[in-house]
Amino acid sequence: MIDKLEFLIAVAKEKSFSRAAEICGVTQPTLSAGVKQLEDSLGVLLVNRSSRFHGLTAEGERVLEWAKRIVGDARAMRQEVRTLKEGLTGQLKIAVIPTALGIVSALTTPYREKHPAVRFSVISASSSEVLTMLDNLEIDAGITYLDNEPLGRVRTVPLCSERYRLLTFADNPLGNRDRVTWADVGRIDLCLLTPDMQNRRIVEQLIRKGGSEPVPILESNDVILLFDHVRSGRWATVLPEKLAKTLNVAAPLRSIPIVEPEAVHEIGLVAPQREPVIPLVAALVSEAKKLAESHTLDG
């Protein structure tokens, strides 16, 4: 039954029987037969299909929600039993918004010291992708914004506050200022993250409040690419203060506080709202709480 529920989750995510079969490591006939057996056992049609996938039925959507809960609990049970026998082992999968990548090591380093048999997989993703992957059981936890857009039913641990800096060369427009306003920022050429990134939406809102319409001359979903353009001497961007420190901004680059208004957004850990908690995730939540209590990231 668990395998068949995993087949349904994969089909719903990939919207293709062939891609779902590849992800599950089975042949397409095996996956199709598994979904059909699940339908027969429940007595309802779950998938609208002919020769291709055409979405889930209403019953299929409801079963999908149960499937995610059951599969998640089954994985948690297996991991907890293995932990009782072997200690904490396995791979911890984390998705992180690009602007928060600089804080990941503050979690993974002490975690690794306590649990040396654990391996990590960390990927960069937009805030919406973090939540989607968490819901689809593709990751164990995420790091994203906690206070700007709806999160849904997740466990959260605040980690730090995100404040914003203008990164530019000293001899560029605004480069000689000690601080700038969002109205100032809206009047210069910028390279920014792509619109699918929540940081971009936040920056756009703040620039609009300053009276300008943001029209970036370059967009990218990679903060390193943005930073590299700024280092070339002819570009400017807006990045979180913590990330600017991580990138080691030094002369002739400037990292200038943006005020009026001084915007602050909360970054934190998100994990499935499930009891009992998967041991790998429970250990990560514990490290996140210790880190939040130490205020290390805001210092």
PDB file of C-alpha atoms in Angstrom:
ATOM      1  CA  MET A   1       0.000   0.000   0.000  1.00  0.00           C
ATOM      2  CA  ILE A   2       2.801   2.462   0.884  1.00  0.00           C
ATOM      3  CA  ASP A   3       4.462   1.886  -2.493  1.00  0.00           C
ATOM      4  CA  LYS A   4       1.194   2.491  -4.316  1.00  0.00           C
ATOM      5  CA  LEU A   5       0.616   5.720  -2.375  1.00  0.00           C
ATOM      6  CA  GLU A   6       4.130   6.830  -3.339  1.00  0.00           C
ATOM      7  CA  PHE A   7       3.235   6.114  -6.979  1.00  0.00           C
ATOM      8  CA  LEU A   8       0.192   8.404  -6.682  1.00  0.00           C
ATOM      9  CA  ILE A   9       2.274  11.199  -5.111  1.00  0.00           C
ATOM     10  CA  ALA A  10       4.845  10.939  -7.916  1.00  0.00           C
ATOM     11  CA  VAL A  11       2.187  10.964 -10.655  1.00  0.00           C
ATOM     12  CA  ALA A  12       0.499  14.027  -9.146  1.00  0.00           C
ATOM     13  CA  LYS A  13       3.829  15.863  -8.895  1.00  0.00           C
ATOM     14  CA  GLU A  14       5.204  14.975 -12.337  1.00  0.00           C
ATOM     15  CA  LYS A  15       1.853  14.997 -14.188  1.00  0.00           C
ATOM     16  CA  SER A  16       3.244  12.139 -16.255  1.00  0.00           C
ATOM     17  CA  PHE A  17       3.220   8.365 -15.751  1.00  0.00           C
ATOM     18  CA  SER A  18       6.563   7.910 -17.510  1.00  0.00           C
ATOM     19  CA  ARG A  19       8.407  10.556 -15.459  1.00  0.00           C
ATOM     20  CA  ALA A  20       6.770   9.309 -12.240  1.00  0.00           C
ATOM     21  CA  ALA A  21       7.890   5.753 -13.029  1.00  0.00           C
ATOM     22  CA  GLU A  22      11.451   6.959 -13.605  1.00  0.00           C
ATOM     23  CA  ILE A  23      11.513   8.798 -10.266  1.00  0.00           C
ATOM     24  CA  CYS A  24      10.095   5.773  -8.433  1.00  0.00           C
ATOM     25  CA  GLY A  25      12.589   3.428 -10.109  1.00  0.00           C
ATOM     26  CA  VAL A  26       9.987   1.165 -11.693  1.00  0.00           C
ATOM     27  CA  THR A  27       8.648   0.532 -15.191  1.00  0.00           C
ATOM     28  CA  GLN A  28       5.664   2.529 -16.404  1.00  0.00           C
ATOM     29  CA  PRO A  29       3.418  -0.586 -16.556  1.00  0.00           C
ATOM     30  CA  THR A  30       4.339  -1.392 -12.939  1.00  0.00           C
ATOM     31  CA  LEU A  31       3.472   2.140 -11.814  1.00  0.00           C
ATOM     32  CA  SER A  32       0.206   2.226 -13.799  1.00  0.00           C
ATOM     33  CA  ALA A  33      -0.791  -1.161 -12.381  1.00  0.00           C
ATOM     34  CA  GLY A  34       0.007   0.042  -8.849  1.00  0.00           C
ATOM     35  CA  VAL A  35      -2.206   3.116  -9.218  1.00  0.00           C
ATOM     36  CA  LYS A  36      -4.984   0.954 -10.708  1.00  0.00           C
ATOM     37  CA  GLN A  37      -4.718  -1.487  -7.756  1.00  0.00           C
ATOM     38  CA  LEU A  38      -4.989   1.474  -5.370  1.00  0.00           C
ATOM     39  CA  GLU A  39      -8.122   2.634  -7.198  1.00  0.00           C
ATOM     40  CA  ASP A  40      -9.608  -0.866  -7.030  1.00  0.00           C
ATOM     41  CA  SER A  41      -8.895  -1.199  -3.302  1.00  0.00           C
ATOM     42  CA  LEU A  42     -10.534   2.177  -2.571  1.00  0.00           C
ATOM     43  CA  GLY A  43     -13.363   1.693  -5.047  1.00  0.00           C
ATOM     44  CA  VAL A  44     -12.917   5.103  -6.711  1.00  0.00           C
ATOM     45  CA  LEU A  45     -11.222   6.563  -9.777  1.00  0.00           C
ATOM     46  CA  LEU A  46      -8.195   8.614  -8.696  1.00  0.00           C
ATOM     47  CA  VAL A  47      -6.655   9.705 -11.993  1.00  0.00           C
ATOM     48  CA  ASN A  48      -8.318  11.148 -15.090  1.00  0.00           C
ATOM     49  CA  ARG A  49      -6.489   9.452 -17.928  1.00  0.00           C
ATOM     50  CA  SER A  50      -6.722   7.945 -21.351  1.00  0.00           C
ATOM     51  CA  SER A  51      -3.321   7.287 -22.862  1.00  0.00           C
ATOM     52  CA  ARG A  52      -1.962  10.287 -20.925  1.00  0.00           C
ATOM     53  CA  PHE A  53      -2.334  11.887 -17.494  1.00  0.00           C
ATOM     54  CA  HIS A  54      -5.170  14.423 -17.323  1.00  0.00           C
ATOM     55  CA  GLY A  55      -5.106  15.340 -13.648  1.00  0.00           C
ATOM     56  CA  LEU A  56      -6.547  13.838 -10.485  1.00  0.00           C
ATOM     57  CA  THR A  57     -10.234  13.377  -9.823  1.00  0.00           C
ATOM     58  CA  ALA A  58     -11.809  15.080  -6.812  1.00  0.00           C
ATOM     59  CA  GLU A  59     -11.440  11.793  -4.939  1.00  0.00           C
ATOM     60  CA  GLY A  60      -7.848  11.567  -6.141  1.00  0.00           C
ATOM     61  CA  GLU A  61      -7.026  15.017  -4.734  1.00  0.00           C
ATOM     62  CA  ARG A  62      -8.384  13.975  -1.349  1.00  0.00           C
ATOM     63  CA  VAL A  63      -6.552  10.643  -1.388  1.00  0.00           C
ATOM     64  CA  LEU A  64      -3.369  12.532  -2.335  1.00  0.00           C
ATOM     65  CA  GLU A  65      -3.543  14.515   0.916  1.00  0.00           C
ATOM     66  CA  TRP A  66      -3.904  11.293   2.903  1.00  0.00           C
ATOM     67  CA  ALA A  67      -1.130   9.682   0.859  1.00  0.00           C
ATOM     68  CA  LYS A  68       1.317  12.436   1.807  1.00  0.00           C
ATOM     69  CA  ARG A  69       0.452  12.032   5.496  1.00  0.00           C
ATOM     70  CA  ILE A  70       0.700   8.237   5.434  1.00  0.00           C
ATOM     71  CA  VAL A  71       3.920   8.106   3.410  1.00  0.00           C
ATOM     72  CA  GLY A  72       5.462  10.826   5.583  1.00  0.00           C
ATOM     73  CA  ASP A  73       4.553   8.929   8.735  1.00  0.00           C
ATOM     74  CA  ALA A  74       5.855   5.653   7.288  1.00  0.00           C
ATOM     75  CA  ARG A  75       9.190   7.272   6.447  1.00  0.00           C
ATOM     76  CA  ALA A  76       9.354   8.780   9.936  1.00  0.00           C
ATOM     77  CA  MET A  77       8.665   5.382  11.498  1.00  0.00           C
ATOM     78  CA  ARG A  78      11.396   3.683   9.459  1.00  0.00           C
ATOM     79  CA  GLN A  79      13.888   6.396  10.303  1.00  0.00           C
ATOM     80  CA  GLU A  80      13.062   6.345  14.012  1.00  0.00           C
ATOM     81  CA  VAL A  81      13.478   2.556  14.187  1.00  0.00           C
ATOM     82  CA  ARG A  82      16.803   2.838  12.331  1.00  0.00           C
ATOM     83  CA  THR A  83      17.900   5.625  14.687  1.00  0.00           C
ATOM     84  CA  LEU A  84      17.147   3.478  17.741  1.00  0.00           C
ATOM     85  CA  LYS A  85      19.368   0.760  16.260  1.00  0.00           C
ATOM     86  CA  GLU A  86      22.178   2.770  14.628  1.00  0.00           C
ATOM     87  CA  GLY A  87      21.965   6.321  15.943  1.00  0.00           C
ATOM     88  CA  LEU A  88      21.210   9.296  13.682  1.00  0.00           C
ATOM     89  CA  THR A  89      22.232   8.444  10.093  1.00  0.00           C
ATOM     90  CA  GLY A  90      21.119   9.182   6.555  1.00  0.00           C
ATOM     91  CA  GLN A  91      20.753  12.279   4.399  1.00  0.00           C
ATOM     92  CA  LEU A  92      19.070  15.513   5.499  1.00  0.00           C
ATOM     93  CA  LYS A  93      17.560  17.406   2.552  1.00  0.00           C
ATOM     94  CA  ILE A  94      17.130  21.180   2.957  1.00  0.00           C
ATOM     95  CA  ALA A  95      15.884  23.808   0.461  1.00  0.00           C
ATOM     96  CA  VAL A  96      16.914  27.410   1.098  1.00  0.00           C
ATOM     97  CA  ILE A  97      15.922  30.727  -0.467  1.00  0.00           C
ATOM     98  CA  PRO A  98      18.971  32.273  -2.217  1.00  0.00           C
ATOM     99  CA  THR A  99      19.255  35.260   0.126  1.00  0.00           C
ATOM    100  CA  ALA A 100      19.467  32.961   3.195  1.00  0.00           C
ATOM    101  CA  LEU A 101      22.200  30.634   1.929  1.00  0.00           C
ATOM    102  CA  GLY A 102      24.717  32.476   4.119  1.00  0.00           C
ATOM    103  CA  ILE A 103      23.145  31.198   7.339  1.00  0.00           C
ATOM    104  CA  VAL A 104      23.011  27.483   6.456  1.00  0.00           C
ATOM    105  CA  SER A 105      26.481  26.668   7.801  1.00  0.00           C
ATOM    106  CA  ALA A 106      25.475  28.038  11.209  1.00  0.00           C
ATOM    107  CA  LEU A 107      23.019  25.112  11.366  1.00  0.00           C
ATOM    108  CA  THR A 108      24.814  22.328   9.530  1.00  0.00           C
ATOM    109  CA  THR A 109      28.204  22.756  11.255  1.00  0.00           C
ATOM    110  CA  PRO A 110      27.053  22.168  14.860  1.00  0.00           C
ATOM    111  CA  TYR A 111      24.618  19.502  13.607  1.00  0.00           C
ATOM    112  CA  ARG A 112      27.479  17.621  11.953  1.00  0.00           C
ATOM    113  CA  GLU A 113      29.591  17.822  15.113  1.00  0.00           C
ATOM    114  CA  LYS A 114      26.834  16.084  17.100  1.00  0.00           C
ATOM    115  CA  HIS A 115      25.776  13.632  14.375  1.00  0.00           C
ATOM    116  CA  PRO A 116      28.801  12.771  12.183  1.00  0.00           C
ATOM    117  CA  ALA A 117      26.979   9.969  10.331  1.00  0.00           C
ATOM    118  CA  VAL A 118      24.467  12.394   8.794  1.00  0.00           C
ATOM    119  CA  ARG A 119      25.002  13.763   5.267  1.00  0.00           C
ATOM    120  CA  PHE A 120      23.437  16.951   3.868  1.00  0.00           C
ATOM    121  CA  SER A 121      21.840  17.933   0.579  1.00  0.00           C
ATOM    122  CA  VAL A 122      21.214  21.692   0.347  1.00  0.00           C
ATOM    123  CA  ILE A 123      19.592  23.287  -2.700  1.00  0.00           C
ATOM    124  CA  SER A 124      18.634  26.846  -3.548  1.00  0.00           C
ATOM    125  CA  ALA A 125      14.940  27.450  -4.296  1.00  0.00           C
ATOM    126  CA  SER A 126      12.313  30.167  -4.302  1.00  0.00           C
ATOM    127  CA  SER A 127      10.060  30.486  -1.251  1.00  0.00           C
ATOM    128  CA  SER A 128       7.114  28.916  -3.099  1.00  0.00           C
ATOM    129  CA  GLU A 129       9.310  26.034  -4.279  1.00  0.00           C
ATOM    130  CA  VAL A 130      10.486  25.430  -0.705  1.00  0.00           C
ATOM    131  CA  LEU A 131       6.896  24.985   0.465  1.00  0.00           C
ATOM    132  CA  THR A 132       5.921  22.851  -2.544  1.00  0.00           C
ATOM    133  CA  MET A 133       8.879  20.507  -2.055  1.00  0.00           C
ATOM    134  CA  LEU A 134       8.115  20.253   1.652  1.00  0.00           C
ATOM    135  CA  ASP A 135       4.500  19.360   0.887  1.00  0.00           C
ATOM    136  CA  ASN A 136       5.564  16.783  -1.729  1.00  0.00           C
ATOM    137  CA  LEU A 137       7.992  15.096   0.712  1.00  0.00           C
ATOM    138  CA  GLU A 138      10.955  15.998  -1.537  1.00  0.00           C
ATOM    139  CA  ILE A 139      12.839  17.752   1.282  1.00  0.00           C
ATOM    140  CA  ASP A 140      12.985  17.387   5.049  1.00  0.00           C
ATOM    141  CA  ALA A 141      13.057  21.098   5.908  1.00  0.00           C
ATOM    142  CA  GLY A 142      13.472  24.543   4.395  1.00  0.00           C
ATOM    143  CA  ILE A 143      14.748  28.009   5.236  1.00  0.00           C
ATOM    144  CA  THR A 144      12.531  30.827   3.987  1.00  0.00           C
ATOM    145  CA  TYR A 145      10.595  33.962   4.905  1.00  0.00           C
ATOM    146  CA  LEU A 146       8.173  33.489   7.805  1.00  0.00           C
ATOM    147  CA  ASP A 147       6.228  36.754   7.808  1.00  0.00           C
ATOM    148  CA  ASN A 148       5.591  38.025   4.303  1.00  0.00           C
ATOM    149  CA  GLU A 149       3.491  35.444   2.425  1.00  0.00           C
ATOM    150  CA  PRO A 150       1.287  32.535   3.631  1.00  0.00           C
ATOM    151  CA  LEU A 151       3.178  29.427   4.740  1.00  0.00           C
ATOM    152  CA  GLY A 152       0.399  26.923   5.272  1.00  0.00           C
ATOM    153  CA  ARG A 153       0.556  24.192   7.903  1.00  0.00           C
ATOM    154  CA  VAL A 154       4.226  23.963   8.857  1.00  0.00           C
ATOM    155  CA  ARG A 155       6.365  24.043  11.993  1.00  0.00           C
ATOM    156  CA  THR A 156       8.486  27.225  12.142  1.00  0.00           C
ATOM    157  CA  VAL A 157      11.579  28.360  14.046  1.00  0.00           C
ATOM    158  CA  PRO A 158      12.609  32.035  13.568  1.00  0.00           C
ATOM    159  CA  LEU A 159      16.345  32.367  12.891  1.00  0.00           C
ATOM    160  CA  CYS A 160      17.173  35.965  11.994  1.00  0.00           C
ATOM    161  CA  SER A 161      15.862  39.285  10.722  1.00  0.00           C
ATOM    162  CA  GLU A 162      16.595  40.318   7.139  1.00  0.00           C
ATOM    163  CA  ARG A 163      17.609  43.954   6.608  1.00  0.00           C
ATOM    164  CA  TYR A 164      18.643  45.370   3.265  1.00  0.00           C
ATOM    165  CA  ARG A 165      21.783  46.933   1.805  1.00  0.00           C
ATOM    166  CA  LEU A 166      22.608  48.625  -1.464  1.00  0.00           C
ATOM    167  CA  LEU A 167      25.743  47.050  -2.952  1.00  0.00           C
ATOM    168  CA  THR A 168      27.607  49.266  -5.383  1.00  0.00           C
ATOM    169  CA  PHE A 169      31.013  50.734  -6.214  1.00  0.00           C
ATOM    170  CA  ALA A 170      32.186  53.787  -4.290  1.00  0.00           C
ATOM    171  CA  ASP A 171      32.302  55.970  -7.427  1.00  0.00           C
ATOM    172  CA  ASN A 172      28.886  54.864  -8.715  1.00  0.00           C
ATOM    173  CA  PRO A 173      25.697  56.897  -8.111  1.00  0.00           C
ATOM    174  CA  LEU A 174      24.892  56.816  -4.341  1.00  0.00           C
ATOM    175  CA  GLY A 175      28.230  55.084  -3.729  1.00  0.00           C
ATOM    176  CA  ASN A 176      29.478  57.922  -1.489  1.00  0.00           C
ATOM    177  CA  ARG A 177      26.464  57.849   0.861  1.00  0.00           C
ATOM    178  CA  ASP A 178      26.448  56.511   4.451  1.00  0.00           C
ATOM    179  CA  ARG A 179      22.809  55.520   4.015  1.00  0.00           C
ATOM    180  CA  VAL A 180      20.213  55.719   1.260  1.00  0.00           C
ATOM    181  CA  THR A 181      16.420  55.686   1.052  1.00  0.00           C
ATOM    182  CA  TRP A 182      14.268  53.378  -1.051  1.00  0.00           C
ATOM    183  CA  ALA A 183      13.351  56.458  -3.094  1.00  0.00           C
ATOM    184  CA  ASP A 184      17.070  56.887  -3.861  1.00  0.00           C
ATOM    185  CA  VAL A 185      17.420  53.201  -4.788  1.00  0.00           C
ATOM    186  CA  GLY A 186      14.488  53.447  -7.186  1.00  0.00           C
ATOM    187  CA  ARG A 187      16.281  56.120  -9.216  1.00  0.00           C
ATOM    188  CA  ILE A 188      19.378  54.082 -10.166  1.00  0.00           C
ATOM    189  CA  ASP A 189      19.971  51.125 -12.493  1.00  0.00           C
ATOM    190  CA  LEU A 190      19.763  47.822 -10.596  1.00  0.00           C
ATOM    191  CA  CYS A 191      20.311  44.129 -11.131  1.00  0.00           C
ATOM    192  CA  LEU A 192      17.864  42.089  -9.035  1.00  0.00           C
ATOM    193  CA  LEU A 193      16.674  38.569  -8.372  1.00  0.00           C
ATOM    194  CA  THR A 194      13.996  37.195 -10.697  1.00  0.00           C
ATOM    195  CA  PRO A 195      10.291  37.895  -9.990  1.00  0.00           C
ATOM    196  CA  ASP A 196       9.650  34.342  -8.736  1.00  0.00           C
ATOM    197  CA  MET A 197      11.859  35.132  -5.726  1.00  0.00           C
ATOM    198  CA  GLN A 198      10.110  36.591  -2.688  1.00  0.00           C
ATOM    199  CA  ASN A 199      13.083  38.898  -2.039  1.00  0.00           C
ATOM    200  CA  ARG A 200      12.432  40.506  -5.433  1.00  0.00           C
ATOM    201  CA  ARG A 201       8.784  41.058  -4.577  1.00  0.00           C
ATOM    202  CA  ILE A 202       9.762  42.623  -1.241  1.00  0.00           C
ATOM    203  CA  VAL A 203      12.304  44.936  -2.889  1.00  0.00           C
ATOM    204  CA  GLU A 204       9.790  45.953  -5.563  1.00  0.00           C
ATOM    205  CA  GLN A 205       7.180  46.834  -2.925  1.00  0.00           C
ATOM    206  CA  LEU A 206       9.677  48.992  -1.032  1.00  0.00           C
ATOM    207  CA  ILE A 207      10.853  50.797  -4.167  1.00  0.00           C
ATOM    208  CA  ARG A 208       7.252  51.494  -5.142  1.00  0.00           C
ATOM    209  CA  LYS A 209       6.623  52.937  -1.675  1.00  0.00           C
ATOM    210  CA  GLY A 210       9.513  55.268  -2.430  1.00  0.00           C
ATOM    211  CA  GLY A 211       7.669  56.514  -5.498  1.00  0.00           C
ATOM    212  CA  SER A 212       9.439  54.638  -8.319  1.00  0.00           C
ATOM    213  CA  GLU A 213       8.647  51.699 -10.578  1.00  0.00           C
ATOM    214  CA  PRO A 214      11.438  49.079 -10.445  1.00  0.00           C
ATOM    215  CA  VAL A 215      12.779  48.171 -13.891  1.00  0.00           C
ATOM    216  CA  PRO A 216      15.975  46.146 -13.378  1.00  0.00           C
ATOM    217  CA  ILE A 217      18.523  46.096 -16.180  1.00  0.00           C
ATOM    218  CA  LEU A 218      19.476  42.519 -15.292  1.00  0.00           C
ATOM    219  CA  GLU A 219      17.610  39.693 -13.536  1.00  0.00           C
ATOM    220  CA  SER A 220      18.953  36.397 -12.205  1.00  0.00           C
ATOM    221  CA  ASN A 221      17.965  33.731  -9.681  1.00  0.00           C
ATOM    222  CA  ASP A 222      21.625  33.457  -8.637  1.00  0.00           C
ATOM    223  CA  VAL A 223      22.904  35.939  -6.019  1.00  0.00           C
ATOM    224  CA  ILE A 224      26.509  35.114  -6.901  1.00  0.00           C
ATOM    225  CA  LEU A 225      25.894  36.288 -10.468  1.00  0.00           C
ATOM    226  CA  LEU A 226      24.387  39.534  -9.148  1.00  0.00           C
ATOM    227  CA  PHE A 227      27.342  40.054  -6.831  1.00  0.00           C
ATOM    228  CA  ASP A 228      29.806  39.344  -9.644  1.00  0.00           C
ATOM    229  CA  HIS A 229      28.185  42.046 -11.784  1.00  0.00           C
ATOM    230  CA  VAL A 230      28.446  44.529  -8.919  1.00  0.00           C
ATOM    231  CA  ARG A 231      32.132  43.673  -8.537  1.00  0.00           C
ATOM    232  CA  SER A 232      32.652  44.558 -12.208  1.00  0.00           C
ATOM    233  CA  GLY A 233      32.209  48.190 -11.174  1.00  0.00           C
ATOM    234  CA  ARG A 234      29.213  49.310 -13.237  1.00  0.00           C
ATOM    235  CA  TRP A 235      26.263  47.672 -11.493  1.00  0.00           C
ATOM    236  CA  ALA A 236      24.315  47.893  -8.232  1.00  0.00           C
ATOM    237  CA  THR A 237      22.016  45.482  -6.433  1.00  0.00           C
ATOM    238  CA  VAL A 238      20.012  45.096  -3.220  1.00  0.00           C
ATOM    239  CA  LEU A 239      20.896  42.189  -0.923  1.00  0.00           C
ATOM    240  CA  PRO A 240      20.246  41.280   2.717  1.00  0.00           C
ATOM    241  CA  GLU A 241      22.778  42.590   5.227  1.00  0.00           C
ATOM    242  CA  LYS A 242      23.756  39.097   6.400  1.00  0.00           C
ATOM    243  CA  LEU A 243      24.418  37.931   2.840  1.00  0.00           C
ATOM    244  CA  ALA A 244      26.529  41.033   2.140  1.00  0.00           C
ATOM    245  CA  LYS A 245      28.667  40.122   5.166  1.00  0.00           C
ATOM    246  CA  THR A 246      28.959  36.515   3.977  1.00  0.00           C
ATOM    247  CA  LEU A 247      30.123  37.717   0.549  1.00  0.00           C
ATOM    248  CA  ASN A 248      32.781  39.798   2.330  1.00  0.00           C
ATOM    249  CA  VAL A 249      32.006  43.147   0.714  1.00  0.00           C
ATOM    250  CA  ALA A 250      35.123  45.329   0.917  1.00  0.00           C
ATOM    251  CA  ALA A 251      36.486  48.503  -0.712  1.00  0.00           C
ATOM    252  CA  PRO A 252      36.056  49.700  -3.372  1.00  0.00           C
ATOM    253  CA  LEU A 253      32.642  48.030  -2.998  1.00  0.00           C
ATOM    254  CA  ARG A 254      30.181  49.628  -0.600  1.00  0.00           C
ATOM    255  CA  SER A 255      27.416  47.976   1.438  1.00  0.00           C
ATOM    256  CA  ILE A 256      25.091  50.866   2.291  1.00  0.00           C
ATOM    257  CA  PRO A 257      22.111  50.600   4.701  1.00  0.00           C
ATOM    258  CA  ILE A 258      18.731  51.334   3.098  1.00  0.00           C
ATOM    259  CA  VAL A 259      16.371  53.315   5.318  1.00  0.00           C
ATOM    260  CA  GLU A 260      13.070  55.220   5.087  1.00  0.00           C
ATOM    261  CA  PRO A 261      11.453  52.906   5.653  1.00  0.00           C
ATOM    262  CA  GLU A 262      13.897  50.511   7.290  1.00  0.00           C
ATOM    263  CA  ALA A 263      12.333  47.207   6.278  1.00  0.00           C
ATOM    264  CA  VAL A 264      12.814  44.030   8.310  1.00  0.00           C
ATOM    265  CA  HIS A 265      11.591  40.539   7.435  1.00  0.00           C
ATOM    266  CA  GLU A 266      11.904  37.324   9.425  1.00  0.00           C
ATOM    267  CA  ILE A 267      13.823  34.320   8.074  1.00  0.00           C
ATOM    268  CA  GLY A 268      13.409  30.923   9.674  1.00  0.00           C
ATOM    269  CA  LEU A 269      13.324  27.167   9.471  1.00  0.00           C
ATOM    270  CA  VAL A 270      10.166  25.451   8.197  1.00  0.00           C
ATOM    271  CA  ALA A 271       9.504  21.755   8.723  1.00  0.00           C
ATOM    272  CA  PRO A 272       6.499  19.436   8.385  1.00  0.00           C
ATOM    273  CA  GLN A 273       3.856  19.797  11.094  1.00  0.00           C
ATOM    274  CA  ARG A 274       3.939  16.139  12.006  1.00  0.00           C
ATOM    275  CA  GLU A 275       4.055  14.139  15.241  1.00  0.00           C
ATOM    276  CA  PRO A 276       6.194  12.298  15.953  1.00  0.00           C
ATOM    277  CA  VAL A 277       8.877  14.367  14.241  1.00  0.00           C
ATOM    278  CA  ILE A 278      11.366  12.556  11.982  1.00  0.00           C
ATOM    279  CA  PRO A 279      14.580  12.168  14.033  1.00  0.00           C
ATOM    280  CA  LEU A 280      16.760  13.921  11.439  1.00  0.00           C
ATOM    281  CA  VAL A 281      14.364  16.876  11.425  1.00  0.00           C
ATOM    282  CA  ALA A 282      13.948  16.901  15.211  1.00  0.00           C
ATOM    283  CA  ALA A 283      17.720  17.313  15.554  1.00  0.00           C
ATOM    284  CA  LEU A 284      17.681  20.154  13.012  1.00  0.00           C
ATOM    285  CA  VAL A 285      14.829  21.926  14.827  1.00  0.00           C
ATOM    286  CA  SER A 286      16.813  21.602  18.052  1.00  0.00           C
ATOM    287  CA  GLU A 287      19.859  23.254  16.447  1.00  0.00           C
ATOM    288  CA  ALA A 288      17.666  25.993  14.977  1.00  0.00           C
ATOM    289  CA  LYS A 289      16.196  26.793  18.392  1.00  0.00           C
ATOM    290  CA  LYS A 290      19.665  26.971  19.964  1.00  0.00           C
ATOM    291  CA  LEU A 291      20.822  29.258  17.180  1.00  0.00           C
ATOM    292  CA  ALA A 292      17.780  31.516  17.582  1.00  0.00           C
ATOM    293  CA  GLU A 293      18.335  31.759  21.332  1.00  0.00           C
ATOM    294  CA  SER A 294      21.989  32.721  20.855  1.00  0.00           C
ATOM    295  CA  HIS A 295      21.031  35.586  18.469  1.00  0.00           C
ATOM    296  CA  THR A 296      24.187  34.693  16.544  1.00  0.00           C
ATOM    297  CA  LEU A 297      22.681  35.437  13.157  1.00  0.00           C
ATOM    298  CA  ASP A 298      21.472  38.909  14.035  1.00  0.00           C
ATOM    299  CA  GLY A 299      24.801  39.863  15.531  1.00  0.00           C
TER     300      GLY A 299
END
